[in-house]
Amino acid sequence: MEMIPLEQITPGTQTTSVAKPGVLIDTKALETLAEPLGKSAKMRIRQIRQWILQRGILDFDRMTDLPAGFRAELTEKMVPLSSRIANRQVSSDETEKLLLRMADGKEIECVLMREENRRTACISTQVGCGMGCVFCASGMFGVSRNLQAGEILEQLVHVRTRLKPDERLSHIVVMGMGEPMANLQNLMAALEVACHPDGFGLSARHITISTVGLPERIRELADAGKKYHLAVSLHAPEENLRTHLMPTNAKTGIRNILEAADYFFDTTGRQVTFEYILLAGLNDGPMQAEQLGSLLSHRKSHVNLIPFNPVSGLEFRRPLPDSVREFRDILDNFGVSSTVRKRKGADISAACGQLRREALVENATQPLEQVSN
Ligand code: SF4
């Protein structure tokens, strides 16, 4: 595991004051600043976004098609990004996990995953998470706040800075910290830019939104008419067990979630993926596999089996390879397709929320100057 202190990474973004508003976040401040440019104001704002999102240039001085006076004003009053990389871990499979510090000092995580031709950014939508899933590091400290659309976008910019010259961001999975459906409006605004030719130009089909399963929001997403892929974190095929693992299930119930998922498929034509984290001795037995198989056998869906990644402070165990195989065979017998998710970033704190959790624990036990940047 490689730990790189902040000063050695993303040069040019670290010396700016976090008190200044970021151009992707405070669009009002940017518009006010550009107003004196008159008719060309809109074009200048577009140019700034193109420099940052398309070319990864994070220094106003290098945005050479902007008038010099405007560049100077931008440098004085705003910053290209309001968040910064506070810590970075690189795995032996080249998965990179970034701990980002927001302008208000809150920390979130995003990840760059490399797999064959795919370069995927896994992004967060909230600081922490209020859903309280018992196997998840992100939920351990509750939720502080929603991320703004610009803060969601900034994660993509940071991930982009980690790409090599011959690499291109191709996919987004909204599976980081937070429940995306609890911040759907800001997420949709950010994804709109991600798919725009002036932004990252990504295909909506290459974007996956993962949810604990909030039925009303799933329907809202379906009605939005986008081609995003939906992944529902099911994790248990039976109410009591699911409520034990995912307390929000007490309010929603599995049936409502599955009906909303059906509605999503009927409306968008896109097959839903069901995520199922396998926890040894808890939900990985043949009985649960059969229950899951009968829930999904008549649905057009796919199951992603995720053997649990150990998280320090949590007592759950990773299932044995034989149990995983048997679970999958049983689903197969029910005609339910499944894959076992490869473990990316196995030698870093790759479980969702783990890096932030480590930083929070360190902050609580060490003098600030040893952990702050
Ligand atoms: S698994 Fe997802 S929804 Fe559950 S607590 Fe963690 S981040 Fe929140």
mmCIF file of C-alpha atoms and ligand atoms in Angstrom:
data_model
loop_
_atom_site.group_PDB
_atom_site.id
_atom_site.type_symbol
_atom_site.label_atom_id
_atom_site.label_comp_id
_atom_site.label_asym_id
_atom_site.label_seq_id
_atom_site.Cartn_x
_atom_site.Cartn_y
_atom_site.Cartn_z
ATOM 1 C CA MET A 1 0.000 0.000 0.000
ATOM 2 C CA GLU A 2 1.331 3.396 -0.999
ATOM 3 C CA MET A 3 0.395 6.436 1.069
ATOM 4 C CA ILE A 4 1.249 9.740 -0.534
ATOM 5 C CA PRO A 5 1.192 12.937 1.462
ATOM 6 C CA LEU A 6 -0.834 15.765 -0.014
ATOM 7 C CA GLU A 7 2.108 17.986 -0.952
ATOM 8 C CA GLN A 8 3.353 15.443 -3.495
ATOM 9 C CA ILE A 9 0.156 15.215 -5.469
ATOM 10 C CA THR A 10 -2.026 17.330 -7.749
ATOM 11 C CA PRO A 11 0.384 20.274 -7.837
ATOM 12 C CA GLY A 12 -1.282 23.578 -8.581
ATOM 13 C CA THR A 13 -4.441 22.780 -6.672
ATOM 14 C CA GLN A 14 -3.111 22.792 -3.159
ATOM 15 C CA THR A 15 -2.000 26.333 -2.517
ATOM 16 C CA THR A 16 -5.288 28.026 -3.291
ATOM 17 C CA SER A 17 -7.365 29.200 -0.398
ATOM 18 C CA VAL A 18 -10.370 27.029 0.312
ATOM 19 C CA ALA A 19 -12.274 30.142 1.456
ATOM 20 C CA LYS A 20 -12.740 31.249 -2.154
ATOM 21 C CA PRO A 21 -15.741 29.779 -3.975
ATOM 22 C CA GLY A 22 -15.153 27.062 -6.571
ATOM 23 C CA VAL A 23 -16.290 27.801 -10.122
ATOM 24 C CA LEU A 24 -18.115 24.472 -10.484
ATOM 25 C CA ILE A 25 -19.935 24.970 -7.207
ATOM 26 C CA ASP A 26 -20.806 28.635 -6.890
ATOM 27 C CA THR A 27 -22.238 29.300 -10.338
ATOM 28 C CA LYS A 28 -23.858 32.519 -9.090
ATOM 29 C CA ALA A 29 -20.480 33.958 -8.035
ATOM 30 C CA LEU A 30 -19.005 32.980 -11.409
ATOM 31 C CA GLU A 31 -21.863 34.590 -13.313
ATOM 32 C CA THR A 32 -21.513 37.790 -11.273
ATOM 33 C CA LEU A 33 -17.792 37.873 -11.986
ATOM 34 C CA ALA A 34 -18.363 37.354 -15.709
ATOM 35 C CA GLU A 35 -21.218 39.869 -15.959
ATOM 36 C CA PRO A 36 -19.036 42.878 -16.935
ATOM 37 C CA LEU A 37 -17.929 40.901 -20.017
ATOM 38 C CA GLY A 38 -21.413 41.484 -21.435
ATOM 39 C CA LYS A 39 -22.406 39.327 -24.372
ATOM 40 C CA SER A 40 -19.348 37.076 -24.118
ATOM 41 C CA ALA A 41 -19.981 36.210 -20.437
ATOM 42 C CA LYS A 42 -21.782 32.930 -21.222
ATOM 43 C CA MET A 43 -19.081 31.856 -23.639
ATOM 44 C CA ARG A 44 -16.334 32.606 -21.088
ATOM 45 C CA ILE A 45 -18.105 30.516 -18.432
ATOM 46 C CA ARG A 46 -18.413 27.695 -20.936
ATOM 47 C CA GLN A 47 -14.703 27.976 -21.735
ATOM 48 C CA ILE A 48 -13.776 27.770 -18.046
ATOM 49 C CA ARG A 49 -15.854 24.597 -17.632
ATOM 50 C CA GLN A 50 -14.304 23.088 -20.732
ATOM 51 C CA TRP A 51 -10.797 23.790 -19.472
ATOM 52 C CA ILE A 52 -11.546 22.113 -16.158
ATOM 53 C CA LEU A 53 -13.803 19.241 -17.177
ATOM 54 C CA GLN A 54 -12.457 18.345 -20.594
ATOM 55 C CA ARG A 55 -8.810 19.191 -20.279
ATOM 56 C CA GLY A 56 -8.220 18.929 -16.551
ATOM 57 C CA ILE A 57 -6.559 22.363 -16.381
ATOM 58 C CA LEU A 58 -6.825 23.616 -12.809
ATOM 59 C CA ASP A 59 -5.012 26.920 -13.113
ATOM 60 C CA PHE A 60 -6.861 29.998 -14.410
ATOM 61 C CA ASP A 61 -3.599 31.391 -15.799
ATOM 62 C CA ARG A 62 -3.353 28.467 -18.186
ATOM 63 C CA MET A 63 -6.828 29.118 -19.625
ATOM 64 C CA THR A 64 -5.256 31.075 -22.416
ATOM 65 C CA ASP A 65 -8.361 31.896 -24.438
ATOM 66 C CA LEU A 66 -9.782 33.976 -21.556
ATOM 67 C CA PRO A 67 -9.001 37.719 -21.411
ATOM 68 C CA ALA A 68 -5.978 38.345 -19.163
ATOM 69 C CA GLY A 69 -7.894 40.735 -16.889
ATOM 70 C CA PHE A 70 -10.672 38.180 -16.360
ATOM 71 C CA ARG A 71 -8.098 35.486 -15.566
ATOM 72 C CA ALA A 72 -6.527 37.755 -12.946
ATOM 73 C CA GLU A 73 -9.914 38.425 -11.390
ATOM 74 C CA LEU A 74 -10.747 34.739 -11.347
ATOM 75 C CA THR A 75 -7.454 33.979 -9.607
ATOM 76 C CA GLU A 76 -8.126 36.655 -7.015
ATOM 77 C CA LYS A 77 -11.731 35.756 -6.258
ATOM 78 C CA MET A 78 -12.381 32.114 -7.085
ATOM 79 C CA VAL A 79 -10.731 28.704 -7.226
ATOM 80 C CA PRO A 80 -10.999 26.074 -9.976
ATOM 81 C CA LEU A 81 -11.823 23.422 -7.381
ATOM 82 C CA SER A 82 -12.976 24.006 -3.832
ATOM 83 C CA SER A 83 -12.069 20.498 -2.683
ATOM 84 C CA ARG A 84 -8.604 19.007 -2.519
ATOM 85 C CA ILE A 85 -7.019 15.603 -2.215
ATOM 86 C CA ALA A 86 -6.147 15.084 1.447
ATOM 87 C CA ASN A 87 -4.916 11.543 1.063
ATOM 88 C CA ARG A 88 -4.445 8.966 -1.646
ATOM 89 C CA GLN A 89 -3.962 5.232 -1.601
ATOM 90 C CA VAL A 90 -2.887 3.173 -4.587
ATOM 91 C CA SER A 91 -3.505 -0.541 -4.739
ATOM 92 C CA SER A 92 -1.298 -3.075 -6.525
ATOM 93 C CA ASP A 93 -4.067 -3.444 -9.143
ATOM 94 C CA GLU A 94 -3.800 0.334 -9.690
ATOM 95 C CA THR A 95 -7.095 1.127 -8.015
ATOM 96 C CA GLU A 96 -6.685 4.600 -6.530
ATOM 97 C CA LYS A 97 -8.689 5.782 -3.591
ATOM 98 C CA LEU A 98 -8.852 9.515 -2.903
ATOM 99 C CA LEU A 99 -9.864 11.144 0.334
ATOM 100 C CA LEU A 100 -11.179 14.591 -0.587
ATOM 101 C CA ARG A 101 -11.451 17.508 1.805
ATOM 102 C CA MET A 102 -14.320 19.864 1.007
ATOM 103 C CA ALA A 103 -14.209 23.636 1.548
ATOM 104 C CA ASP A 104 -15.942 23.223 4.918
ATOM 105 C CA GLY A 105 -13.394 20.640 6.057
ATOM 106 C CA LYS A 106 -15.728 17.647 5.598
ATOM 107 C CA GLU A 107 -14.190 14.604 3.982
ATOM 108 C CA ILE A 108 -15.511 12.214 1.374
ATOM 109 C CA GLU A 109 -14.070 9.466 -0.776
ATOM 110 C CA CYS A 110 -13.927 8.673 -4.458
ATOM 111 C CA VAL A 111 -12.147 5.889 -6.287
ATOM 112 C CA LEU A 112 -10.589 5.321 -9.698
ATOM 113 C CA MET A 113 -10.850 1.713 -10.832
ATOM 114 C CA ARG A 114 -8.934 0.308 -13.775
ATOM 115 C CA GLU A 115 -10.231 -2.761 -15.536
ATOM 116 C CA GLU A 116 -9.194 -3.658 -19.079
ATOM 117 C CA ASN A 117 -10.398 -0.729 -21.198
ATOM 118 C CA ARG A 118 -12.665 0.703 -18.517
ATOM 119 C CA ARG A 119 -11.722 3.588 -16.298
ATOM 120 C CA THR A 120 -14.442 3.947 -13.708
ATOM 121 C CA ALA A 121 -14.959 6.658 -11.118
ATOM 122 C CA CYS A 122 -16.836 5.586 -8.011
ATOM 123 C CA ILE A 123 -18.272 8.741 -6.458
ATOM 124 C CA SER A 124 -20.018 9.847 -3.261
ATOM 125 C CA THR A 125 -23.230 11.826 -2.910
ATOM 126 C CA GLN A 126 -23.276 12.664 0.797
ATOM 127 C CA VAL A 127 -20.825 13.293 3.614
ATOM 128 C CA GLY A 128 -21.311 10.048 5.527
ATOM 129 C CA CYS A 129 -24.560 8.156 5.191
ATOM 130 C CA GLY A 130 -27.758 8.048 7.181
ATOM 131 C CA MET A 131 -28.922 4.605 6.070
ATOM 132 C CA GLY A 132 -27.039 2.751 8.807
ATOM 133 C CA CYS A 133 -26.264 -0.523 7.013
ATOM 134 C CA VAL A 134 -24.485 -2.508 9.694
ATOM 135 C CA PHE A 135 -21.714 -3.852 7.436
ATOM 136 C CA CYS A 136 -20.654 -0.450 6.044
ATOM 137 C CA ALA A 137 -17.933 1.930 7.219
ATOM 138 C CA SER A 138 -19.656 4.938 5.618
ATOM 139 C CA GLY A 139 -22.720 4.604 7.794
ATOM 140 C CA MET A 140 -20.784 4.385 11.058
ATOM 141 C CA PHE A 141 -20.804 8.127 11.717
ATOM 142 C CA GLY A 142 -24.197 8.980 10.258
ATOM 143 C CA VAL A 143 -24.756 11.648 7.619
ATOM 144 C CA SER A 144 -23.482 15.248 7.891
ATOM 145 C CA ARG A 145 -24.924 16.762 4.730
ATOM 146 C CA ASN A 146 -25.723 16.302 1.060
ATOM 147 C CA LEU A 147 -23.038 17.124 -1.476
ATOM 148 C CA GLN A 148 -23.791 19.942 -3.885
ATOM 149 C CA ALA A 149 -23.899 19.144 -7.591
ATOM 150 C CA GLY A 150 -20.545 20.921 -8.048
ATOM 151 C CA GLU A 151 -18.953 18.864 -5.269
ATOM 152 C CA ILE A 152 -20.119 15.672 -6.983
ATOM 153 C CA LEU A 153 -18.600 16.950 -10.237
ATOM 154 C CA GLU A 154 -15.334 17.892 -8.534
ATOM 155 C CA GLN A 155 -14.836 14.243 -7.620
ATOM 156 C CA LEU A 156 -14.796 13.401 -11.313
ATOM 157 C CA VAL A 157 -12.253 16.142 -11.940
ATOM 158 C CA HIS A 158 -9.989 14.805 -9.186
ATOM 159 C CA VAL A 159 -10.293 11.254 -10.508
ATOM 160 C CA ARG A 160 -9.491 12.566 -13.963
ATOM 161 C CA THR A 161 -6.225 14.085 -12.683
ATOM 162 C CA ARG A 162 -5.100 10.533 -11.799
ATOM 163 C CA LEU A 163 -5.552 9.187 -15.345
ATOM 164 C CA LYS A 164 -2.492 8.537 -17.491
ATOM 165 C CA PRO A 165 -2.246 10.362 -20.843
ATOM 166 C CA ASP A 166 -3.602 7.353 -22.756
ATOM 167 C CA GLU A 167 -6.489 6.768 -20.352
ATOM 168 C CA ARG A 168 -10.014 8.170 -20.539
ATOM 169 C CA LEU A 169 -12.789 8.196 -17.974
ATOM 170 C CA SER A 170 -15.416 5.815 -19.389
ATOM 171 C CA HIS A 171 -17.784 4.870 -16.565
ATOM 172 C CA ILE A 172 -19.247 6.231 -13.348
ATOM 173 C CA VAL A 173 -20.658 4.194 -10.505
ATOM 174 C CA VAL A 174 -22.504 6.135 -7.824
ATOM 175 C CA MET A 175 -21.621 3.690 -5.083
ATOM 176 C CA GLY A 176 -19.429 5.736 -2.771
ATOM 177 C CA MET A 177 -20.458 7.348 0.476
ATOM 178 C CA GLY A 178 -24.098 8.237 0.961
ATOM 179 C CA GLU A 179 -27.445 7.192 -0.428
ATOM 180 C CA PRO A 180 -27.700 8.668 -3.959
ATOM 181 C CA MET A 181 -31.497 8.693 -3.915
ATOM 182 C CA ALA A 182 -31.454 10.874 -0.804
ATOM 183 C CA ASN A 183 -29.659 13.548 -2.865
ATOM 184 C CA LEU A 184 -31.180 12.777 -6.230
ATOM 185 C CA GLN A 185 -31.674 16.321 -7.495
ATOM 186 C CA ASN A 186 -28.022 17.334 -7.045
ATOM 187 C CA LEU A 187 -26.840 13.997 -8.395
ATOM 188 C CA MET A 188 -28.956 14.363 -11.531
ATOM 189 C CA ALA A 189 -27.617 17.881 -12.093
ATOM 190 C CA ALA A 190 -24.029 16.619 -11.810
ATOM 191 C CA LEU A 191 -24.646 13.630 -14.093
ATOM 192 C CA GLU A 192 -26.236 15.907 -16.651
ATOM 193 C CA VAL A 193 -22.893 17.746 -16.915
ATOM 194 C CA ALA A 194 -20.965 14.461 -16.876
ATOM 195 C CA CYS A 195 -22.891 13.334 -19.966
ATOM 196 C CA HIS A 196 -22.807 16.710 -21.739
ATOM 197 C CA PRO A 197 -20.361 17.113 -24.647
ATOM 198 C CA ASP A 198 -18.973 20.211 -22.867
ATOM 199 C CA GLY A 199 -18.453 18.116 -19.738
ATOM 200 C CA PHE A 200 -17.070 14.590 -19.730
ATOM 201 C CA GLY A 201 -19.180 13.427 -22.670
ATOM 202 C CA LEU A 202 -20.006 10.122 -20.988
ATOM 203 C CA SER A 203 -22.797 7.837 -22.140
ATOM 204 C CA ALA A 204 -25.720 7.660 -19.678
ATOM 205 C CA ARG A 205 -25.608 3.899 -20.233
ATOM 206 C CA HIS A 206 -22.163 3.858 -18.635
ATOM 207 C CA ILE A 207 -23.456 5.358 -15.405
ATOM 208 C CA THR A 208 -24.753 3.162 -12.591
ATOM 209 C CA ILE A 209 -26.698 4.550 -9.650
ATOM 210 C CA SER A 210 -26.775 2.291 -6.641
ATOM 211 C CA THR A 211 -29.438 2.561 -3.972
ATOM 212 C CA VAL A 212 -30.423 0.969 -0.719
ATOM 213 C CA GLY A 213 -33.907 0.973 -2.262
ATOM 214 C CA LEU A 214 -36.090 4.047 -1.758
ATOM 215 C CA PRO A 215 -39.169 3.112 -3.833
ATOM 216 C CA GLU A 216 -40.504 6.627 -4.492
ATOM 217 C CA ARG A 217 -37.112 7.902 -5.642
ATOM 218 C CA ILE A 218 -36.571 4.866 -7.868
ATOM 219 C CA ARG A 219 -39.834 5.748 -9.627
ATOM 220 C CA GLU A 220 -38.748 9.394 -9.867
ATOM 221 C CA LEU A 221 -35.482 8.317 -11.485
ATOM 222 C CA ALA A 222 -37.378 6.071 -13.904
ATOM 223 C CA ASP A 223 -39.655 8.963 -14.875
ATOM 224 C CA ALA A 224 -36.669 11.257 -15.516
ATOM 225 C CA GLY A 225 -36.249 9.536 -18.880
ATOM 226 C CA LYS A 226 -32.503 8.924 -18.586
ATOM 227 C CA LYS A 227 -30.718 5.744 -19.535
ATOM 228 C CA TYR A 228 -28.790 5.354 -16.283
ATOM 229 C CA HIS A 229 -28.349 1.867 -14.954
ATOM 230 C CA LEU A 230 -29.951 1.080 -11.585
ATOM 231 C CA ALA A 231 -28.372 -1.167 -8.971
ATOM 232 C CA VAL A 232 -30.456 -2.017 -5.919
ATOM 233 C CA SER A 233 -28.601 -3.175 -2.829
ATOM 234 C CA LEU A 234 -30.750 -6.067 -1.656
ATOM 235 C CA HIS A 235 -28.315 -7.982 0.549
ATOM 236 C CA ALA A 236 -31.018 -10.203 2.057
ATOM 237 C CA PRO A 237 -34.017 -12.044 0.577
ATOM 238 C CA GLU A 238 -36.182 -11.967 3.683
ATOM 239 C CA GLU A 239 -37.617 -9.047 5.705
ATOM 240 C CA ASN A 240 -36.217 -9.731 9.184
ATOM 241 C CA LEU A 241 -32.702 -10.385 7.990
ATOM 242 C CA ARG A 242 -32.780 -7.378 5.676
ATOM 243 C CA THR A 243 -34.044 -5.082 8.409
ATOM 244 C CA HIS A 244 -31.292 -6.401 10.674
ATOM 245 C CA LEU A 245 -28.634 -5.619 8.059
ATOM 246 C CA MET A 246 -30.268 -2.506 6.609
ATOM 247 C CA PRO A 247 -32.486 -0.723 9.139
ATOM 248 C CA THR A 248 -34.251 1.385 6.464
ATOM 249 C CA ASN A 249 -35.916 -1.810 5.310
ATOM 250 C CA ALA A 250 -38.314 -1.504 8.256
ATOM 251 C CA LYS A 251 -39.907 1.456 6.414
ATOM 252 C CA THR A 252 -39.717 0.201 2.835
ATOM 253 C CA GLY A 253 -39.957 -3.588 2.834
ATOM 254 C CA ILE A 254 -38.595 -5.825 0.103
ATOM 255 C CA ARG A 255 -41.847 -6.038 -1.893
ATOM 256 C CA ASN A 256 -42.130 -2.277 -2.378
ATOM 257 C CA ILE A 257 -38.526 -2.101 -3.507
ATOM 258 C CA LEU A 258 -38.955 -4.909 -6.021
ATOM 259 C CA GLU A 259 -42.123 -3.325 -7.375
ATOM 260 C CA ALA A 260 -40.284 -0.027 -7.826
ATOM 261 C CA ALA A 261 -37.462 -1.908 -9.570
ATOM 262 C CA ASP A 262 -40.052 -3.521 -11.865
ATOM 263 C CA TYR A 263 -41.427 -0.060 -12.614
ATOM 264 C CA PHE A 264 -37.902 1.134 -13.441
ATOM 265 C CA PHE A 265 -37.431 -1.727 -15.892
ATOM 266 C CA ASP A 266 -40.854 -1.282 -17.481
ATOM 267 C CA THR A 267 -40.300 2.476 -17.881
ATOM 268 C CA THR A 268 -36.681 2.597 -19.011
ATOM 269 C CA GLY A 269 -36.210 -0.843 -20.548
ATOM 270 C CA ARG A 270 -33.021 -1.167 -18.563
ATOM 271 C CA GLN A 271 -32.391 -4.359 -16.619
ATOM 272 C CA VAL A 272 -31.904 -3.803 -12.888
ATOM 273 C CA THR A 273 -28.918 -5.222 -11.048
ATOM 274 C CA PHE A 274 -29.364 -6.474 -7.503
ATOM 275 C CA GLU A 275 -26.312 -6.134 -5.295
ATOM 276 C CA TYR A 276 -25.884 -8.839 -2.675
ATOM 277 C CA ILE A 277 -23.030 -8.599 -0.194
ATOM 278 C CA LEU A 278 -22.145 -12.062 1.086
ATOM 279 C CA LEU A 279 -21.528 -12.137 4.834
ATOM 280 C CA ALA A 280 -20.228 -15.476 6.114
ATOM 281 C CA GLY A 281 -22.781 -17.350 8.210
ATOM 282 C CA LEU A 282 -25.392 -14.599 7.930
ATOM 283 C CA ASN A 283 -26.863 -14.354 4.438
ATOM 284 C CA ASP A 284 -24.640 -16.665 2.361
ATOM 285 C CA GLY A 285 -26.376 -20.012 2.989
ATOM 286 C CA PRO A 286 -28.294 -22.240 0.540
ATOM 287 C CA MET A 287 -31.592 -21.208 2.115
ATOM 288 C CA GLN A 288 -30.997 -17.516 1.386
ATOM 289 C CA ALA A 289 -29.832 -18.383 -2.142
ATOM 290 C CA GLU A 290 -33.105 -20.236 -2.736
ATOM 291 C CA GLN A 291 -35.173 -17.382 -1.304
ATOM 292 C CA LEU A 292 -33.332 -14.896 -3.501
ATOM 293 C CA GLY A 293 -33.721 -17.174 -6.520
ATOM 294 C CA SER A 294 -37.486 -17.413 -6.077
ATOM 295 C CA LEU A 295 -37.789 -13.616 -5.578
ATOM 296 C CA LEU A 296 -35.984 -12.875 -8.828
ATOM 297 C CA SER A 297 -36.648 -15.878 -11.073
ATOM 298 C CA HIS A 298 -39.541 -14.192 -12.918
ATOM 299 C CA ARG A 299 -37.815 -10.794 -13.151
ATOM 300 C CA LYS A 300 -35.431 -9.566 -15.836
ATOM 301 C CA SER A 301 -32.537 -8.878 -13.530
ATOM 302 C CA HIS A 302 -28.983 -9.702 -12.675
ATOM 303 C CA VAL A 303 -27.349 -10.345 -9.300
ATOM 304 C CA ASN A 304 -23.954 -8.995 -8.354
ATOM 305 C CA LEU A 305 -22.532 -11.122 -5.548
ATOM 306 C CA ILE A 306 -20.010 -9.233 -3.421
ATOM 307 C CA PRO A 307 -17.971 -11.255 -0.942
ATOM 308 C CA PHE A 308 -17.577 -8.973 2.089
ATOM 309 C CA ASN A 309 -14.366 -6.926 2.302
ATOM 310 C CA PRO A 310 -13.244 -6.961 5.952
ATOM 311 C CA VAL A 311 -13.623 -3.548 7.625
ATOM 312 C CA SER A 312 -11.723 -2.833 10.813
ATOM 313 C CA GLY A 313 -14.151 -2.342 13.671
ATOM 314 C CA LEU A 314 -16.788 -4.598 12.097
ATOM 315 C CA GLU A 315 -17.128 -8.253 13.017
ATOM 316 C CA PHE A 316 -18.441 -9.640 9.749
ATOM 317 C CA ARG A 317 -16.422 -12.245 7.884
ATOM 318 C CA ARG A 318 -15.722 -12.917 4.233
ATOM 319 C CA PRO A 319 -17.465 -16.084 2.955
ATOM 320 C CA LEU A 320 -15.489 -19.133 1.862
ATOM 321 C CA PRO A 321 -15.069 -19.555 -1.909
ATOM 322 C CA ASP A 322 -17.132 -22.806 -1.749
ATOM 323 C CA SER A 323 -20.123 -20.994 -0.214
ATOM 324 C CA VAL A 324 -19.929 -18.339 -2.911
ATOM 325 C CA ARG A 325 -19.843 -21.019 -5.605
ATOM 326 C CA GLU A 326 -22.797 -22.891 -4.092
ATOM 327 C CA PHE A 327 -24.802 -19.653 -3.745
ATOM 328 C CA ARG A 328 -24.214 -18.882 -7.378
ATOM 329 C CA ASP A 329 -25.107 -22.420 -8.515
ATOM 330 C CA ILE A 330 -28.434 -22.220 -6.699
ATOM 331 C CA LEU A 331 -29.264 -18.889 -8.362
ATOM 332 C CA ASP A 332 -28.332 -20.516 -11.632
ATOM 333 C CA ASN A 333 -30.836 -23.317 -10.988
ATOM 334 C CA PHE A 334 -33.525 -20.660 -10.599
ATOM 335 C CA GLY A 335 -32.515 -19.152 -13.940
ATOM 336 C CA VAL A 336 -31.147 -16.028 -12.229
ATOM 337 C CA SER A 337 -27.921 -14.739 -13.773
ATOM 338 C CA SER A 338 -25.197 -13.610 -11.406
ATOM 339 C CA THR A 339 -21.568 -12.589 -11.278
ATOM 340 C CA VAL A 340 -19.139 -12.466 -8.406
ATOM 341 C CA ARG A 341 -17.634 -9.009 -8.189
ATOM 342 C CA LYS A 342 -13.869 -8.942 -8.403
ATOM 343 C CA ARG A 343 -12.158 -7.458 -5.431
ATOM 344 C CA LYS A 344 -10.646 -4.165 -6.551
ATOM 345 C CA GLY A 345 -8.082 -2.449 -4.391
ATOM 346 C CA ALA A 346 -7.763 -5.441 -2.073
ATOM 347 C CA ASP A 347 -4.617 -4.098 -0.382
ATOM 348 C CA ILE A 348 -5.970 -0.636 0.370
ATOM 349 C CA SER A 349 -8.871 0.565 2.482
ATOM 350 C CA ALA A 350 -11.180 -0.135 -0.422
ATOM 351 C CA ALA A 351 -14.434 -0.763 1.391
ATOM 352 C CA CYS A 352 -16.782 2.173 1.078
ATOM 353 C CA GLY A 353 -16.071 4.819 3.737
ATOM 354 C CA GLN A 354 -13.017 3.077 5.157
ATOM 355 C CA LEU A 355 -10.415 5.703 4.283
ATOM 356 C CA ARG A 356 -12.559 8.498 5.716
ATOM 357 C CA ARG A 357 -13.223 6.439 8.798
ATOM 358 C CA GLU A 358 -9.492 5.934 9.311
ATOM 359 C CA ALA A 359 -8.952 9.695 8.941
ATOM 360 C CA LEU A 360 -11.718 10.429 11.457
ATOM 361 C CA VAL A 361 -10.270 7.977 13.946
ATOM 362 C CA GLU A 362 -6.774 9.428 13.431
ATOM 363 C CA ASN A 363 -8.121 12.949 13.837
ATOM 364 C CA ALA A 364 -9.696 11.932 17.096
ATOM 365 C CA THR A 365 -6.469 10.475 18.438
ATOM 366 C CA GLN A 366 -3.675 12.631 17.019
ATOM 367 C CA PRO A 367 -2.733 16.303 17.107
ATOM 368 C CA LEU A 368 -4.260 18.049 14.099
ATOM 369 C CA GLU A 369 -0.993 19.039 12.425
ATOM 370 C CA GLN A 370 -0.020 15.388 11.995
ATOM 371 C CA VAL A 371 -3.040 14.566 9.904
ATOM 372 C CA SER A 372 -4.128 17.786 8.280
ATOM 373 C CA ASN A 373 -2.691 19.106 5.067
HETATM 374 S S1 SF4 B 1 -24.009 0.582 2.270
HETATM 375 FE FE1 SF4 B 1 -24.523 2.468 1.137
HETATM 376 S S2 SF4 B 1 -26.574 2.988 1.920
HETATM 377 FE FE2 SF4 B 1 -25.722 1.526 3.395
HETATM 378 S S3 SF4 B 1 -24.728 2.799 4.978
HETATM 379 FE FE3 SF4 B 1 -23.168 2.307 3.435
HETATM 380 S S4 SF4 B 1 -23.156 4.047 2.013
HETATM 381 FE FE4 SF4 B 1 -25.111 4.101 3.186
#
